[in-house]
Amino acid sequence: MNRILIVEDEERISSFVAKGLKAEGFTPTVVADGVTGLDYALTGEFDLMVLDIGLPGMDGFAILERVKVDRPALPVIVLTARDSVTDTISALEGGAADYMSKPFRFGELLARVRLRLRSPGEPAPEEDLSAGEVRLDLRRRRAYVGQREVELSARELTLAEVLIRNRGLVLSREQLLSQVWGYDFDPGSNVVDVYVGYLRKKLGADLVTTVRGLGYRVD
Ligand code: CA
């Protein structure tokens, strides 16, 4: 259950998604035009498809219609342009399993991919993550230090989630940027350091360790 077809003509997005999925143990295949995308989708060789709407050759809606008829069991996650509500509604009416608006964070896409690939008998993903006194309630998107609830922004919560999920491992700034901020970031930006500072202030100074020259780690 790990073969993923990515039909996306924007190379920057497809390579970002493919790289991320590969790092998570999936086997991604990238196709950049609609006609080939539909051919691949109908082979039955894939467990899930990530589908762009605006594509050369054949658009995502036409692909979705055919897939719905010929491969109704194939889960599809549609990528739509930002704020394109009409696209989204049509996609859902066309039978897409799910959709994401661009730009999106890789972590969000990954969560949806995992959800769609999970068979009904498998346990739901964990709802709580903790490190020391800090606990994240992922279902309600809340953070606690001991019994006290702490207000975190969506971005802060995602950063804390990624760090705690990978506890014991050093994560580089680039890894954190791509997992928390997505592909629309400036690689030279110090936003990761700034947000780690926010987390320390809100969740405790010793939650995140700086590993000089490498990145950050939660123990
Ligand atoms: Ca496109």
Short mmCIF file of C-alpha atoms and ligand atoms in Angstrom, two decimals:
data_model
loop_
_atom_site.label_atom_id
_atom_site.label_comp_id
_atom_site.label_asym_id
_atom_site.label_seq_id
_atom_site.Cartn_x
_atom_site.Cartn_y
_atom_site.Cartn_z
CA MET A 1 0.00 0.00 0.00
CA ASN A 2 2.67 2.53 -0.81
CA ARG A 3 2.74 3.17 -4.54
CA ILE A 4 1.71 6.72 -5.19
CA LEU A 5 1.07 8.33 -8.55
CA ILE A 6 1.71 12.08 -8.67
CA VAL A 7 0.20 13.83 -11.69
CA GLU A 8 1.49 17.39 -11.56
CA ASP A 9 3.10 19.54 -14.26
CA GLU A 10 4.84 21.99 -11.95
CA GLU A 11 8.22 20.39 -11.35
CA ARG A 12 8.89 22.34 -8.17
CA ILE A 13 5.75 20.88 -6.59
CA SER A 14 6.03 17.34 -7.92
CA SER A 15 9.62 16.97 -6.82
CA PHE A 16 8.83 18.42 -3.40
CA VAL A 17 5.98 15.94 -2.95
CA ALA A 18 7.90 12.98 -4.40
CA LYS A 19 10.96 13.64 -2.25
CA GLY A 20 8.87 13.93 0.90
CA LEU A 21 6.88 10.77 0.18
CA LYS A 22 10.04 8.82 -0.58
CA ALA A 23 11.55 9.89 2.74
CA GLU A 24 8.43 8.51 4.42
CA GLY A 25 8.82 5.11 2.79
CA PHE A 26 6.39 5.48 -0.12
CA THR A 27 7.19 4.74 -3.75
CA PRO A 28 6.22 7.82 -5.78
CA THR A 29 5.94 8.01 -9.57
CA VAL A 30 5.70 11.46 -11.17
CA VAL A 31 3.86 12.15 -14.41
CA ALA A 32 3.67 15.69 -15.81
CA ASP A 33 0.83 15.51 -18.34
CA GLY A 34 -2.81 14.55 -18.14
CA VAL A 35 -2.99 11.88 -20.86
CA THR A 36 -0.08 9.86 -19.44
CA GLY A 37 -1.44 10.49 -15.95
CA LEU A 38 -4.76 8.87 -16.85
CA ASP A 39 -3.00 5.91 -18.50
CA TYR A 40 -0.95 5.31 -15.38
CA ALA A 41 -3.94 5.74 -13.08
CA LEU A 42 -5.86 3.06 -14.95
CA THR A 43 -3.08 0.46 -14.79
CA GLY A 44 -4.06 -0.60 -11.29
CA GLU A 45 -0.41 -0.33 -10.27
CA PHE A 46 -1.03 2.47 -7.77
CA ASP A 47 -2.56 2.65 -4.31
CA LEU A 48 -3.27 6.38 -4.39
CA MET A 49 -3.08 9.31 -6.79
CA VAL A 50 -2.16 12.93 -6.08
CA LEU A 51 -3.77 14.89 -8.91
CA ASP A 52 -3.30 18.46 -10.09
CA ILE A 53 -6.21 20.15 -11.89
CA GLY A 54 -4.48 22.37 -14.45
CA LEU A 55 -2.50 19.93 -16.61
CA PRO A 56 -1.35 19.83 -20.24
CA GLY A 57 -3.12 17.28 -22.43
CA MET A 58 -6.11 16.56 -20.22
CA ASP A 59 -7.21 18.36 -17.09
CA GLY A 60 -7.62 16.86 -13.64
CA PHE A 61 -11.42 16.90 -13.79
CA ALA A 62 -11.50 14.77 -16.94
CA ILE A 63 -9.02 12.34 -15.36
CA LEU A 64 -11.08 12.17 -12.20
CA GLU A 65 -14.24 11.34 -14.16
CA ARG A 66 -12.58 8.43 -15.95
CA VAL A 67 -10.92 7.14 -12.80
CA LYS A 68 -14.23 7.20 -10.97
CA VAL A 69 -15.72 4.92 -13.60
CA ASP A 70 -12.79 2.61 -14.32
CA ARG A 71 -10.89 2.54 -11.01
CA PRO A 72 -13.43 3.57 -8.39
CA ALA A 73 -11.33 2.15 -5.52
CA LEU A 74 -8.30 4.37 -6.26
CA PRO A 75 -8.15 7.17 -3.66
CA VAL A 76 -7.41 10.56 -5.20
CA ILE A 77 -6.12 13.67 -3.47
CA VAL A 78 -6.73 16.69 -5.67
CA LEU A 79 -4.40 19.71 -5.58
CA THR A 80 -6.27 22.92 -6.29
CA ALA A 81 -5.07 26.47 -6.73
CA ARG A 82 -5.41 28.63 -3.67
CA ASP A 83 -8.95 29.83 -2.92
CA SER A 84 -10.34 28.14 -5.95
CA VAL A 85 -13.55 27.11 -4.26
CA THR A 86 -15.38 26.17 -7.45
CA ASP A 87 -12.57 23.77 -8.38
CA THR A 88 -12.76 22.19 -4.99
CA ILE A 89 -16.50 21.66 -5.10
CA SER A 90 -16.35 20.19 -8.59
CA ALA A 91 -13.54 17.91 -7.46
CA LEU A 92 -15.56 16.59 -4.58
CA GLU A 93 -18.61 16.10 -6.77
CA GLY A 94 -16.36 14.30 -9.20
CA GLY A 95 -15.54 11.76 -6.52
CA ALA A 96 -12.14 12.92 -5.28
CA ALA A 97 -11.28 11.43 -1.94
CA ASP A 98 -9.81 14.64 -0.68
CA TYR A 99 -8.32 17.91 -1.80
CA MET A 100 -5.59 20.32 -0.76
CA SER A 101 -5.26 23.94 -1.77
CA LYS A 102 -1.89 25.18 -2.91
CA PRO A 103 0.34 26.17 -1.28
CA PHE A 104 0.20 23.38 1.24
CA ARG A 105 2.53 21.99 3.85
CA PHE A 106 3.97 18.57 3.22
CA GLY A 107 2.86 17.44 6.68
CA GLU A 108 -0.78 18.10 5.75
CA LEU A 109 -0.53 16.13 2.53
CA LEU A 110 1.20 13.27 4.33
CA ALA A 111 -1.54 13.09 6.93
CA ARG A 112 -4.17 12.83 4.18
CA VAL A 113 -2.20 10.24 2.25
CA ARG A 114 -1.88 8.10 5.38
CA LEU A 115 -5.55 8.51 6.19
CA ARG A 116 -6.63 7.45 2.68
CA LEU A 117 -4.31 4.46 2.62
CA ARG A 118 -5.32 3.17 6.01
CA SER A 119 -7.64 0.19 5.76
CA PRO A 120 -10.70 0.18 8.02
CA GLY A 121 -9.25 -2.36 10.48
CA GLU A 122 -6.08 -0.41 11.20
CA PRO A 123 -5.84 1.71 14.33
CA ALA A 124 -6.29 5.47 14.01
CA PRO A 125 -3.12 7.55 14.19
CA GLU A 126 -2.08 8.56 17.68
CA GLU A 127 -3.92 11.55 19.07
CA ASP A 128 -1.45 12.57 21.77
CA LEU A 129 2.27 13.20 21.59
CA SER A 130 4.36 14.09 24.57
CA ALA A 131 7.88 15.00 25.61
CA GLY A 132 8.57 15.61 29.28
CA GLU A 133 5.88 17.93 30.63
CA VAL A 134 4.67 18.89 27.18
CA ARG A 135 1.66 17.15 25.67
CA LEU A 136 0.06 17.79 22.29
CA ASP A 137 -3.54 16.77 21.75
CA LEU A 138 -3.42 16.33 17.99
CA ARG A 139 -7.09 15.69 17.44
CA ARG A 140 -8.10 18.95 19.15
CA ARG A 141 -4.90 20.75 18.08
CA ARG A 142 -4.09 21.85 21.63
CA ALA A 143 -0.89 21.98 23.66
CA TYR A 144 -0.38 21.54 27.39
CA VAL A 145 2.50 21.95 29.80
CA GLY A 146 1.56 19.74 32.72
CA GLN A 147 -2.13 20.55 33.30
CA ARG A 148 -1.89 24.05 31.86
CA GLU A 149 -3.13 24.70 28.32
CA VAL A 150 -0.79 26.83 26.19
CA GLU A 151 -1.93 28.84 23.16
CA LEU A 152 0.07 27.89 20.08
CA SER A 153 -0.41 29.15 16.54
CA ALA A 154 -1.07 26.51 13.88
CA ARG A 155 2.52 26.80 12.69
CA GLU A 156 3.97 26.51 16.18
CA LEU A 157 1.86 23.45 16.85
CA THR A 158 2.98 21.78 13.64
CA LEU A 159 6.62 22.53 14.40
CA ALA A 160 6.24 21.07 17.90
CA GLU A 161 4.48 18.05 16.42
CA VAL A 162 7.24 17.36 13.89
CA LEU A 163 9.99 17.76 16.49
CA ILE A 164 8.30 15.57 19.09
CA ARG A 165 7.28 12.92 16.56
CA ASN A 166 10.96 12.61 15.65
CA ARG A 167 12.18 12.77 19.22
CA GLY A 168 15.77 11.71 19.67
CA LEU A 169 16.62 12.67 16.07
CA VAL A 170 18.31 15.84 14.91
CA LEU A 171 16.23 17.67 12.29
CA SER A 172 17.99 20.17 10.06
CA ARG A 173 16.54 23.60 9.29
CA GLU A 174 15.86 22.44 5.73
CA GLN A 175 13.91 19.40 6.94
CA LEU A 176 11.87 21.54 9.29
CA LEU A 177 11.25 24.16 6.61
CA SER A 178 9.95 21.60 4.15
CA GLN A 179 7.83 19.72 6.69
CA VAL A 180 6.35 22.71 8.46
CA TRP A 181 6.42 25.54 5.93
CA GLY A 182 6.09 23.64 2.66
CA TYR A 183 7.76 24.50 -0.61
CA ASP A 184 6.98 28.20 -0.47
CA PHE A 185 9.83 29.18 1.76
CA ASP A 186 13.06 31.06 1.33
CA PRO A 187 15.86 28.56 2.09
CA GLY A 188 17.98 31.36 3.58
CA SER A 189 15.26 32.33 6.01
CA ASN A 190 15.78 32.16 9.76
CA VAL A 191 12.10 31.47 10.39
CA VAL A 192 12.86 28.07 11.95
CA ASP A 193 15.13 29.63 14.58
CA VAL A 194 12.52 32.27 15.30
CA TYR A 195 9.79 29.66 15.81
CA VAL A 196 11.98 27.42 17.93
CA GLY A 197 12.41 30.52 20.10
CA TYR A 198 8.61 30.85 20.36
CA LEU A 199 8.27 27.21 21.36
CA ARG A 200 10.92 27.58 24.04
CA LYS A 201 9.16 30.61 25.42
CA LYS A 202 5.78 28.92 25.48
CA LEU A 203 6.59 25.29 26.22
CA GLY A 204 9.79 25.52 28.25
CA ALA A 205 13.36 26.60 27.59
CA ASP A 206 14.77 23.06 27.57
CA LEU A 207 12.20 21.37 25.29
CA VAL A 208 14.27 21.83 22.14
CA THR A 209 18.03 21.29 22.06
CA THR A 210 20.15 23.15 19.52
CA VAL A 211 22.69 20.85 17.88
CA ARG A 212 25.31 23.23 16.61
CA GLY A 213 25.73 23.20 12.86
CA LEU A 214 23.10 20.45 12.41
CA GLY A 215 19.72 21.59 13.62
CA TYR A 216 17.32 20.87 16.45
CA ARG A 217 16.29 17.92 18.52
CA VAL A 218 13.74 17.05 21.21
CA ASP A 219 14.75 14.42 23.74
CA CA B 1 -0.70 22.64 -13.01
#
